[in-house]
Tab-separated table of C-alpha atoms and ligand atoms in Angstrom:
chain	number	residue	atom	x	y	z
H	1	MET	CA	-0.002	-0.014	-0.020
H	2	VAL	CA	1.247	3.508	-0.814
H	3	SER	CA	1.748	5.641	2.277
H	4	PRO	CA	-0.320	8.824	2.494
H	5	VAL	CA	2.516	10.566	4.341
H	6	TRP	CA	4.021	13.566	2.562
H	7	HIS	CA	7.591	13.957	3.898
H	8	PRO	CA	9.570	17.185	4.333
H	9	PHE	CA	12.351	18.017	1.892
H	10	THR	CA	11.634	14.751	0.100
H	11	GLN	CA	11.114	14.296	-3.644
H	12	HIS	CA	8.646	11.506	-3.656
H	13	GLY	CA	8.997	11.153	-7.457
H	14	LEU	CA	12.494	9.644	-6.969
H	15	ASN	CA	11.139	6.688	-5.026
H	16	GLU	CA	14.085	6.717	-2.594
H	17	PRO	CA	13.784	4.174	0.237
H	18	ILE	CA	12.120	5.585	3.356
H	19	PRO	CA	13.490	3.512	6.280
H	20	HIS	CA	10.997	2.719	9.034
H	21	VAL	CA	12.450	3.246	12.489
H	22	ALA	CA	10.913	1.363	15.341
H	23	ARG	CA	12.889	2.581	18.315
H	24	ALA	CA	16.027	4.416	19.249
H	25	GLN	CA	18.578	4.437	22.054
H	26	GLY	CA	21.655	6.571	22.475
H	27	ALA	CA	23.156	7.178	19.026
H	28	LEU	CA	21.460	4.140	17.482
H	29	LEU	CA	18.301	3.881	15.441
H	30	HIS	CA	16.691	0.388	15.395
H	31	LEU	CA	14.875	-0.250	12.068
H	32	ALA	CA	11.577	-2.172	11.870
H	33	ASP	CA	13.309	-4.698	9.628
H	34	GLY	CA	15.888	-5.465	12.357
H	35	GLY	CA	18.852	-3.348	11.086
H	36	THR	CA	20.477	-0.443	12.902
H	37	LEU	CA	21.746	2.914	11.860
H	38	ILE	CA	24.120	5.275	13.602
H	39	ASP	CA	22.314	8.651	13.861
H	40	CYS	CA	25.256	10.922	12.774
H	41	ILE	CA	23.138	14.093	12.496
H	42	SER	CA	21.168	13.834	15.718
H	43	SER	CA	17.924	13.309	13.813
H	44	TRP	CA	18.229	16.798	12.156
H	45	TRP	CA	20.356	18.459	14.774
H	46	VAL	CA	18.020	18.070	17.749
H	47	THR	CA	19.200	15.030	19.786
H	48	THR	CA	21.945	16.172	22.134
H	49	HIS	CA	22.478	13.645	24.944
H	50	GLY	CA	21.284	10.680	22.902
H	51	HIS	CA	17.833	9.219	21.982
H	52	CYS	CA	15.427	8.343	24.808
H	53	ASN	CA	17.530	9.804	27.549
H	54	PRO	CA	16.102	8.260	30.740
H	55	ARG	CA	15.951	11.473	32.772
H	56	ILE	CA	14.075	13.274	30.002
H	57	ALA	CA	11.809	10.374	29.239
H	58	ALA	CA	10.867	10.079	32.981
H	59	ALA	CA	10.119	13.812	33.202
H	60	ILE	CA	7.794	13.551	30.230
H	61	ALA	CA	5.949	10.533	31.627
H	62	GLN	CA	5.558	12.223	35.003
H	63	GLN	CA	4.336	15.534	33.569
H	64	ALA	CA	1.938	13.795	31.124
H	65	GLY	CA	-0.026	12.455	34.108
H	66	THR	CA	0.004	15.723	36.092
H	67	LEU	CA	-0.688	18.692	33.827
H	68	ASP	CA	-0.467	18.224	30.116
H	69	GLN	CA	-1.379	21.533	28.551
H	70	LEU	CA	-2.531	24.943	29.797
H	71	ILE	CA	-3.562	28.200	28.164
H	72	PHE	CA	-0.492	30.385	28.597
H	73	ALA	CA	-2.106	33.789	28.137
H	74	GLY	CA	-2.638	34.908	31.740
H	75	TYR	CA	-1.854	31.463	33.307
H	76	THR	CA	1.369	29.813	34.277
H	77	HIS	CA	2.807	26.529	35.543
H	78	GLU	CA	5.890	25.329	37.362
H	79	PRO	CA	7.666	23.597	34.479
H	80	ALA	CA	7.582	26.890	32.450
H	81	GLU	CA	8.693	29.003	35.328
H	82	GLN	CA	11.549	26.482	35.978
H	83	VAL	CA	12.680	26.496	32.341
H	84	ALA	CA	12.552	30.325	32.131
H	85	ARG	CA	14.696	30.654	35.274
H	86	GLY	CA	17.081	27.999	33.974
H	87	LEU	CA	17.455	29.679	30.563
H	88	ILE	CA	18.197	33.070	32.140
H	89	ASP	CA	20.660	31.407	34.405
H	90	LEU	CA	22.487	29.588	31.593
H	91	ALA	CA	22.275	32.376	28.943
H	92	PRO	CA	25.453	34.122	27.806
H	93	LYS	CA	26.598	36.964	30.027
H	94	ALA	CA	29.327	39.563	29.617
H	95	PRO	CA	30.434	42.564	31.677
H	96	GLY	CA	28.859	45.828	30.581
H	97	GLN	CA	26.181	44.187	28.463
H	98	PRO	CA	22.551	43.912	29.615
H	99	ASN	CA	21.542	40.320	30.492
H	100	LEU	CA	18.952	38.324	28.701
H	101	ALA	CA	16.188	38.634	31.220
H	102	HIS	CA	12.887	37.554	29.679
H	103	VAL	CA	11.749	34.342	27.969
H	104	PHE	CA	8.990	34.036	25.440
H	105	PHE	CA	7.982	30.425	24.570
H	106	SER	CA	7.031	28.971	21.262
H	107	ASP	CA	7.307	25.525	19.571
H	108	SER	CA	9.887	25.512	16.798
H	109	GLY	CA	13.046	27.200	15.732
H	110	SER	CA	11.140	28.972	12.927
H	111	THR	CA	8.587	30.407	15.304
H	112	ALA	CA	11.331	31.418	17.782
H	113	VAL	CA	12.958	33.389	14.978
H	114	GLU	CA	9.565	34.857	13.845
H	115	VAL	CA	9.057	35.963	17.466
H	116	ALA	CA	12.590	37.531	17.548
H	117	LEU	CA	11.817	39.545	14.409
H	118	LYS	CA	8.409	40.585	15.734
H	119	MET	CA	9.925	41.641	19.092
H	120	ALA	CA	12.535	43.740	17.217
H	121	LEU	CA	9.925	45.604	15.139
H	122	GLY	CA	7.574	45.854	18.086
H	123	TYR	CA	10.340	47.547	20.071
H	124	TRP	CA	10.942	50.201	17.437
H	125	HIS	CA	7.179	50.652	16.808
H	126	ASN	CA	6.352	51.192	20.462
H	127	ARG	CA	9.322	53.490	21.026
H	128	ALA	CA	8.318	55.513	18.024
H	129	LEU	CA	4.828	55.871	19.580
H	130	ASP	CA	6.554	57.546	22.538
H	131	GLY	CA	8.361	59.853	20.143
H	132	LEU	CA	11.721	58.318	21.249
H	133	CYS	CA	12.820	57.470	17.680
H	134	GLU	CA	11.560	56.805	14.146
H	135	ALA	CA	9.897	53.424	13.604
H	136	ARG	CA	12.360	51.014	12.008
H	137	SER	CA	11.559	47.887	9.992
H	138	ARG	CA	14.534	46.904	7.857
H	139	ILE	CA	16.326	43.644	8.760
H	140	LEU	CA	19.988	42.944	7.977
H	141	VAL	CA	20.877	39.325	7.300
H	142	LEU	CA	24.112	37.365	6.602
H	143	GLU	CA	24.623	35.822	3.189
H	144	HIS	CA	23.975	32.045	3.061
H	145	SER	CA	21.875	32.154	6.227
H	146	TYR	CA	19.122	29.751	7.147
H	147	HIS	CA	16.515	30.714	9.828
H	148	GLY	CA	13.597	28.430	9.020
H	149	ASP	CA	10.896	27.677	6.470
H	150	THR	CA	8.005	29.965	7.371
H	151	ILE	CA	7.450	33.069	5.218
H	152	GLY	CA	9.219	35.424	7.619
H	153	THR	CA	12.196	33.152	8.249
H	154	MET	CA	12.587	32.372	4.586
H	155	SER	CA	12.664	36.148	4.021
H	156	VAL	CA	15.717	36.537	6.245
H	157	GLY	CA	17.385	33.473	4.786
H	158	GLU	CA	19.303	32.661	1.595
H	159	ARG	CA	17.138	32.814	-1.505
H	160	GLY	CA	17.287	29.837	-3.820
H	161	VAL	CA	15.482	26.892	-5.349
H	162	TYR	CA	14.095	25.894	-1.942
H	163	ASN	CA	12.050	29.082	-1.673
H	164	ALA	CA	11.658	30.330	-5.270
H	165	ALA	CA	7.925	29.498	-5.375
H	166	TRP	CA	7.264	31.884	-2.548
H	167	ALA	CA	9.601	34.718	-3.565
H	168	PRO	CA	6.539	37.042	-4.140
H	169	LEU	CA	5.611	36.687	-0.462
H	170	LEU	CA	9.073	37.310	1.024
H	171	PHE	CA	9.978	40.778	2.402
H	172	ASP	CA	13.089	42.637	1.318
H	173	VAL	CA	16.184	42.541	3.522
H	174	ASP	CA	19.741	43.850	3.213
H	175	THR	CA	22.296	41.059	2.845
H	176	ILE	CA	25.749	41.407	4.412
H	177	PRO	CA	28.462	39.301	2.677
H	178	PHE	CA	29.563	36.188	4.583
H	179	PRO	CA	32.961	36.717	6.319
H	180	ALA	CA	34.680	33.938	4.422
H	181	PRO	CA	38.470	33.817	4.911
H	182	GLY	CA	39.930	36.964	3.230
H	183	ARG	CA	36.497	38.638	3.129
H	184	GLU	CA	36.179	39.541	6.807
H	185	GLN	CA	36.740	43.304	6.330
H	186	LEU	CA	34.389	43.371	3.356
H	187	CYS	CA	31.685	41.873	5.656
H	188	LEU	CA	32.343	44.314	8.548
H	189	ASP	CA	32.525	47.353	6.215
H	190	ALA	CA	29.208	46.361	4.571
H	191	LEU	CA	27.629	45.957	8.054
H	192	LYS	CA	28.862	49.406	9.157
H	193	ALA	CA	27.458	50.968	5.952
H	194	ALA	CA	24.141	49.171	6.370
H	195	CYS	CA	23.895	50.052	10.041
H	196	ALA	CA	24.252	53.747	9.155
H	197	ALA	CA	20.817	53.567	7.520
H	198	SER	CA	19.195	52.718	10.854
H	199	PRO	CA	17.784	49.229	10.290
H	200	ALA	CA	15.765	47.562	13.029
H	201	ALA	CA	18.022	44.537	13.573
H	202	PHE	CA	20.779	42.222	12.320
H	203	ILE	CA	20.170	38.505	12.600
H	204	VAL	CA	22.996	35.910	12.528
H	205	GLU	CA	23.684	32.314	13.127
H	206	PRO	CA	26.717	32.595	15.499
H	207	LEU	CA	30.045	30.948	14.525
H	208	ILE	CA	28.602	28.465	11.950
H	209	LEU	CA	25.934	28.700	9.294
H	210	GLY	CA	24.213	25.334	9.258
H	211	ALA	CA	21.900	24.666	6.327
H	212	GLY	CA	23.896	27.158	4.266
H	213	GLY	CA	26.706	24.577	4.048
H	214	MET	CA	28.338	24.388	7.483
H	215	LEU	CA	30.258	27.649	6.848
H	216	VAL	CA	32.324	28.790	9.815
H	217	TYR	CA	33.664	32.150	10.923
H	218	SER	CA	35.607	33.206	14.008
H	219	PRO	CA	34.438	34.410	17.424
H	220	ALA	CA	36.453	37.638	16.793
H	221	ILE	CA	34.239	38.430	13.759
H	222	LEU	CA	31.104	37.602	15.705
H	223	ARG	CA	32.263	39.951	18.460
H	224	GLU	CA	33.027	42.727	15.942
H	225	MET	CA	29.557	42.307	14.245
H	226	ALA	CA	27.831	42.597	17.638
H	227	ALA	CA	29.963	45.681	18.528
H	228	ILE	CA	29.135	47.479	15.249
H	229	CYS	CA	25.430	46.902	15.874
H	230	ARG	CA	25.734	48.174	19.509
H	231	ARG	CA	27.526	51.329	18.327
H	232	HIS	CA	24.795	52.028	15.805
H	233	ASP	CA	21.886	51.155	18.115
H	234	VAL	CA	20.873	48.223	15.831
H	235	LEU	CA	19.343	45.199	17.601
H	236	PHE	CA	21.565	42.130	17.408
H	237	ILE	CA	19.629	38.847	17.113
H	238	ALA	CA	21.447	35.561	17.634
H	239	ASP	CA	19.735	32.515	16.082
H	240	GLU	CA	21.174	29.778	18.370
H	241	VAL	CA	18.571	27.245	17.204
H	242	MET	CA	21.312	24.967	15.775
H	243	THR	CA	24.394	26.190	17.649
H	244	GLY	CA	22.814	26.144	21.149
H	245	TRP	CA	23.005	23.367	23.693
H	246	GLY	CA	26.668	22.546	23.317
H	247	ARG	CA	26.910	22.085	19.598
H	248	THR	CA	29.851	24.465	19.163
H	249	GLY	CA	31.752	23.330	22.279
H	250	THR	CA	30.152	25.813	24.676
H	251	LEU	CA	26.575	25.833	25.838
H	252	PHE	CA	25.868	28.722	23.495
H	253	ALA	CA	28.100	29.913	20.627
H	254	CYS	CA	27.846	33.577	21.628
H	255	GLU	CA	29.828	32.756	24.841
H	256	GLN	CA	32.926	32.186	22.708
H	257	ALA	CA	32.785	35.796	21.470
H	258	GLY	CA	31.811	37.338	24.830
H	259	VAL	CA	28.565	38.560	23.127
H	260	VAL	CA	25.204	38.918	24.805
H	261	PRO	CA	22.649	39.475	21.922
H	262	ASP	CA	19.650	41.640	22.466
H	263	ILE	CA	17.463	38.750	21.368
H	264	MET	CA	18.349	35.064	21.228
H	265	ALA	CA	16.341	32.270	19.675
H	266	VAL	CA	16.667	28.682	20.979
H	267	ALA	CA	14.973	25.444	20.049
H	268	LYS	CA	16.201	22.047	18.773
H	269	GLY	CA	18.239	20.809	21.740
H	270	ILE	CA	16.246	22.652	24.351
H	271	THR	CA	14.473	19.411	25.341
H	272	GLY	CA	17.486	17.245	24.541
H	273	GLY	CA	15.682	16.629	21.266
H	274	ALA	CA	12.745	14.661	22.737
H	275	ILE	CA	9.787	16.895	22.024
H	276	PRO	CA	9.183	20.301	20.325
H	277	LEU	CA	9.691	23.507	22.293
H	278	ALA	CA	11.422	26.836	21.541
H	279	ALA	CA	12.125	30.037	23.365
H	280	THR	CA	13.098	33.569	22.413
H	281	LEU	CA	15.102	35.367	25.095
H	282	ALA	CA	15.248	39.184	25.250
H	283	THR	CA	16.915	41.840	27.283
H	284	ALA	CA	14.934	44.228	29.519
H	285	PRO	CA	14.583	47.064	26.966
H	286	LEU	CA	12.775	44.753	24.570
H	287	PHE	CA	10.290	43.698	27.275
H	288	GLU	CA	9.933	47.203	28.649
H	289	ALA	CA	9.053	48.556	25.250
H	290	HIS	CA	6.042	46.329	25.273
H	291	ARG	CA	5.117	46.777	28.970
H	292	SER	CA	2.605	49.586	29.397
H	293	SER	CA	-0.887	50.302	30.713
H	294	ASP	CA	-1.813	50.516	27.030
H	295	ARG	CA	-3.251	47.219	25.682
H	296	ALA	CA	-2.296	48.185	22.143
H	297	ARG	CA	1.363	47.755	22.995
H	298	LEU	CA	1.272	44.201	24.311
H	299	PHE	CA	3.198	41.602	22.383
H	300	TYR	CA	0.729	40.152	19.902
H	301	HIS	CA	1.933	36.627	19.429
H	302	SER	CA	0.825	33.200	20.621
H	303	SER	CA	0.402	29.634	19.500
H	304	SER	CA	-2.033	27.148	20.987
H	305	TYR	CA	0.783	25.137	22.580
H	306	THR	CA	2.856	27.984	23.870
H	307	ALA	CA	4.946	26.589	26.816
H	308	ASN	CA	3.204	23.177	26.633
H	309	ALA	CA	3.729	21.757	30.115
H	310	ILE	CA	5.023	18.319	28.923
H	311	ALA	CA	7.572	19.952	26.635
H	312	CYS	CA	8.607	22.289	29.432
H	313	ALA	CA	9.097	19.376	31.822
H	314	ALA	CA	11.381	17.747	29.166
H	315	ALA	CA	13.329	21.082	28.891
H	316	ALA	CA	13.578	21.300	32.673
H	317	ALA	CA	15.021	17.814	32.776
H	318	ASN	CA	17.510	18.826	29.989
H	319	ILE	CA	18.525	21.942	31.971
H	320	ALA	CA	19.071	19.790	35.072
H	321	ILE	CA	21.291	17.443	33.062
H	322	TRP	CA	23.315	20.454	31.944
H	323	GLN	CA	23.552	21.733	35.520
H	324	GLU	CA	24.393	18.376	37.176
H	325	GLU	CA	26.305	16.302	34.666
H	326	ASP	CA	29.613	16.938	32.919
H	327	VAL	CA	28.045	17.489	29.473
H	328	LEU	CA	30.801	19.869	28.384
H	329	GLY	CA	33.323	17.165	29.274
H	330	ARG	CA	31.526	14.647	27.017
H	331	ILE	CA	31.409	17.313	24.288
H	332	ALA	CA	35.142	17.948	24.626
H	333	THR	CA	36.032	14.253	24.351
H	334	LEU	CA	33.698	13.796	21.330
H	335	SER	CA	35.087	16.934	19.632
H	336	ALA	CA	38.668	15.734	20.122
H	337	GLY	CA	37.722	12.302	18.701
H	338	ILE	CA	36.175	13.919	15.684
H	339	ALA	CA	39.154	16.244	15.178
H	340	GLU	CA	41.653	13.474	15.182
H	341	ARG	CA	39.760	11.430	12.612
H	342	LEU	CA	38.813	14.399	10.429
H	343	GLU	CA	42.498	15.293	10.114
H	344	LYS	CA	43.212	11.881	8.775
H	345	LEU	CA	40.247	11.925	6.414
H	346	ALA	CA	41.424	15.252	5.080
H	347	GLN	CA	44.506	13.448	3.670
H	348	HIS	CA	42.201	11.484	1.369
H	349	PRO	CA	42.524	13.008	-2.153
H	350	ALA	CA	38.728	12.982	-2.548
H	351	PHE	CA	38.170	15.503	0.227
H	352	ALA	CA	38.842	19.246	0.709
H	353	ASN	CA	38.106	22.081	3.152
H	354	PRO	CA	37.747	20.202	6.464
H	355	ARG	CA	36.212	22.355	9.175
H	356	GLN	CA	34.933	21.816	12.701
H	357	VAL	CA	33.282	23.816	15.414
H	358	GLY	CA	32.812	21.748	18.530
H	359	THR	CA	30.773	18.614	17.617
H	360	VAL	CA	29.974	19.879	14.190
H	361	ALA	CA	32.400	18.741	11.460
H	362	ALA	CA	32.160	19.140	7.697
H	363	ILE	CA	34.266	18.265	4.663
H	364	ASP	CA	33.689	18.772	0.939
H	365	LEU	CA	33.797	15.917	-1.501
H	366	ILE	CA	35.695	16.970	-4.671
H	367	THR	CA	33.342	16.002	-7.435
H	368	ALA	CA	32.178	17.242	-10.820
H	369	ASP	CA	28.433	17.375	-9.894
H	370	ALA	CA	28.191	19.472	-6.743
H	371	GLY	CA	24.992	21.474	-6.917
H	372	TYR	CA	22.167	21.133	-4.450
H	373	LEU	CA	20.006	19.637	-7.237
H	374	SER	CA	22.595	17.210	-8.542
H	375	ASP	CA	21.890	13.561	-7.729
H	376	LEU	CA	25.020	13.344	-5.657
H	377	ALA	CA	23.388	13.881	-2.239
H	378	PRO	CA	20.771	11.208	-2.710
H	379	ARG	CA	23.374	8.732	-4.003
H	380	LEU	CA	25.580	9.559	-0.957
H	381	ARG	CA	22.552	9.072	1.384
H	382	ALA	CA	21.881	5.686	-0.145
H	383	PHE	CA	25.607	4.709	0.156
H	384	PHE	CA	25.669	5.613	3.828
H	385	LEU	CA	22.385	3.911	4.486
H	386	GLU	CA	23.897	0.703	3.118
H	387	HIS	CA	26.821	1.250	5.542
H	388	GLY	CA	24.482	1.560	8.563
H	389	ILE	CA	24.890	5.294	8.826
H	390	LEU	CA	22.351	8.146	8.776
H	391	LEU	CA	23.994	11.085	7.035
H	392	ARG	CA	22.363	13.797	4.933
H	393	PRO	CA	24.955	15.666	2.874
H	394	LEU	CA	24.269	19.260	1.765
H	395	GLY	CA	25.235	18.999	-1.930
H	396	ASN	CA	28.862	17.844	-1.873
H	397	THR	CA	29.352	18.874	1.768
H	398	ILE	CA	29.301	15.894	4.144
H	399	TYR	CA	28.866	16.848	7.763
H	400	LEU	CA	28.518	15.173	11.133
H	401	MET	CA	26.515	16.500	14.045
H	402	PRO	CA	26.147	13.520	16.323
H	403	PRO	CA	24.647	13.075	19.763
H	404	TYR	CA	27.205	13.567	22.530
H	405	CYS	CA	26.957	9.866	23.678
H	406	LEU	CA	28.569	8.632	20.481
H	407	ASP	CA	31.426	6.261	21.350
H	408	ALA	CA	34.847	5.712	19.812
H	409	GLY	CA	33.748	2.555	18.022
H	410	GLN	CA	30.903	4.335	16.374
H	411	LEU	CA	33.175	7.205	15.375
H	412	ASP	CA	35.549	4.730	13.771
H	413	ALA	CA	32.633	3.162	11.865
H	414	ILE	CA	31.471	6.518	10.643
H	415	PHE	CA	34.907	7.651	9.443
H	416	ALA	CA	35.533	4.273	7.760
H	417	ALA	CA	32.253	4.830	5.799
H	418	LEU	CA	33.356	8.422	4.916
H	419	ALA	CA	36.705	7.174	3.510
H	420	ALA	CA	34.851	4.473	1.530
H	421	ALA	CA	32.549	7.156	0.170
H	422	GLY	CA	35.700	9.101	-0.885
H	423	ASP	CA	37.029	6.056	-2.755
H	424	GLN	CA	33.678	5.539	-4.515
H	425	PHE	CA	32.525	9.031	-5.321
H	426	ALA	CA	35.748	10.943	-5.971
H	427	ALA	CA	35.964	12.935	-9.187
H	428	LYS	CA	37.815	10.799	-11.692
H	429	ALA	CA	40.591	12.796	-13.289
G	501	PLP	C1	16.716	24.364	12.160
G	501	PLP	C2	16.916	25.833	12.258
G	501	PLP	C3	15.852	26.713	12.328
G	501	PLP	C4	14.403	26.263	12.271
G	501	PLP	O1	14.061	25.458	13.354
G	501	PLP	P1	12.772	24.531	13.180
G	501	PLP	O2	12.599	23.940	14.568
G	501	PLP	O3	13.137	23.498	12.154
G	501	PLP	O4	11.597	25.386	12.721
G	501	PLP	C5	16.119	28.024	12.471
G	501	PLP	N1	17.424	28.531	12.560
G	501	PLP	C6	18.474	27.694	12.418
G	501	PLP	C7	19.831	28.202	12.544
G	501	PLP	C8	18.270	26.313	12.230
G	501	PLP	O5	19.284	25.514	12.080
């Protein structure tokens, strides 16, 4: 029987196999047909400690029998309060910069970014009502960015085949060149020039652009970008949806640059990857611009499941794991294990441009057919599937983003498969 399920980012016309997964534990997926796969990309970048973490699973079970869901306009519950306090406690801090002090819940990375953009424009709108400034609405974005698949988040992301059909709906932004090696000053100069025109905000993925191809830049550039925004009174929005929760080696990527953004979006690993939840953190001025006796100035955003209690209980358990276990130690061990093997793989003539930030590693396969629409990525996916490995290359860029519980034997198996892929898919001279 043909399945009625319509999968995301899947071309059903190609009839690629769609593996059926029955259960998962740690870094392993157990297939319905009895096979196993190593989940090298954390089930699309969300699983941090490993699948079915017992502390998180127990918290979900406990909460599901206590309070499942509650209207969050004008009501509250302990799991949400606990997560908000935990987020404020764990958020990046730096001397002389206002702390992130308020937490707005939502349910996906895309909505957390939409909320960030709405907060930024709401800030300028409400301050303009007070005659404190002109209203501002222009958003600055970094070239090659990805911030989600809703209309607003596509608008602030890279334009291409994946959003061409909706181009008429997307709003205009100003794009700052990506600070690739040798182009750092070009990027910073363009940002300064764009900031002079008083935009509302600049949104970035800190240290590494994920879906744009695992493109990395230094903490020094991130720090400089944030400083330029501060000098020009432009709100600095950090999209930590992918980079948060230890991915880059620190809990949040902004820490490495000593940057406290005005607004920060988190999602993916916030529940350890067990259940959807997201949050947008903001400094006091953002909140204060909406706090008033005037109802017209409240923050008009909600979704039915805002701060769902079961999801918040999972996030509270994740935060407890971060506070009580040596997660950063595990991440350091995993990162070192990846670095050692990546260096060896980079000697293989089929590969170029190895790069790594914490637990995220990427390398480019040298090949003649590299575009996003070439059939290379599906052929690579099938090759890795046969080798018991879940990987989803971005064009000719193969990347790893595994759960932190991955062991040395699994790392060896992954890198053996990568080398085998190099042998098989290398461009023939
Ligand atoms: C995945 C991602 C998003 C979107 O998150 P969803 O939960 O898939 O909506 C936004 N920003 C970045 C940087 C991401 O990697």
